[in-house]
């Protein structure tokens, strides 16, 4: 039973690594960085006030 659980835990990262090496999986961030997100452009213009 322990081997089965270990296999279930270890298999997804191994498959992702093999897919990345073979070029079938693209490893990238799911969201853009806040500095490059146009929707948050005004947030970084001025420092936050601590009132």
CSV table of N, CA and C in Angstrom, one decimal, residues 33-47:
chain,number,residue,atom,x,y,z
A,33,UNK,N,3.4,38.8,-14.1
A,33,UNK,CA,3.9,39.5,-13.0
A,33,UNK,C,3.2,40.8,-12.7
A,34,UNK,N,2.9,41.2,-11.5
A,34,UNK,CA,2.1,42.4,-11.2
A,34,UNK,C,2.7,43.6,-11.9
A,35,UNK,N,4.1,43.7,-12.1
A,35,UNK,CA,4.7,44.9,-12.7
A,35,UNK,C,4.3,45.0,-14.2
A,36,UNK,N,4.0,43.9,-14.8
A,36,UNK,CA,3.7,43.9,-16.2
A,36,UNK,C,2.2,43.8,-16.5
A,37,UNK,N,1.4,43.7,-15.5
A,37,UNK,CA,0.0,43.6,-15.7
A,37,UNK,C,-0.6,45.0,-15.9
A,38,UNK,N,-1.2,45.2,-17.0
A,38,UNK,CA,-1.8,46.5,-17.4
A,38,UNK,C,-2.9,46.9,-16.5
A,39,UNK,N,-3.6,46.0,-15.9
A,39,UNK,CA,-4.8,46.3,-15.1
A,39,UNK,C,-4.3,46.9,-13.7
A,40,UNK,N,-3.1,46.7,-13.3
A,40,UNK,CA,-2.6,47.2,-12.1
A,40,UNK,C,-1.6,48.3,-12.3
A,41,UNK,N,-1.6,49.0,-13.4
A,41,UNK,CA,-0.7,50.0,-13.8
A,41,UNK,C,-0.6,51.1,-12.8
A,42,UNK,N,-1.8,51.6,-12.3
A,42,UNK,CA,-1.8,52.7,-11.4
A,42,UNK,C,-1.4,52.4,-10.0
A,43,UNK,N,-1.4,51.2,-9.6
A,43,UNK,CA,-1.1,50.8,-8.2
A,43,UNK,C,0.4,51.1,-7.9
A,44,UNK,N,1.3,50.9,-8.8
A,44,UNK,CA,2.7,51.0,-8.5
A,44,UNK,C,3.2,52.4,-8.8
A,45,UNK,N,2.4,53.3,-9.2
A,45,UNK,CA,2.9,54.7,-9.5
A,45,UNK,C,3.2,55.5,-8.2
A,46,UNK,N,2.4,55.3,-7.2
A,46,UNK,CA,2.6,56.1,-5.9
A,46,UNK,C,2.8,55.1,-4.8
A,47,UNK,N,3.6,55.5,-3.8
A,47,UNK,CA,3.7,54.7,-2.6
A,47,UNK,C,2.4,54.6,-1.8
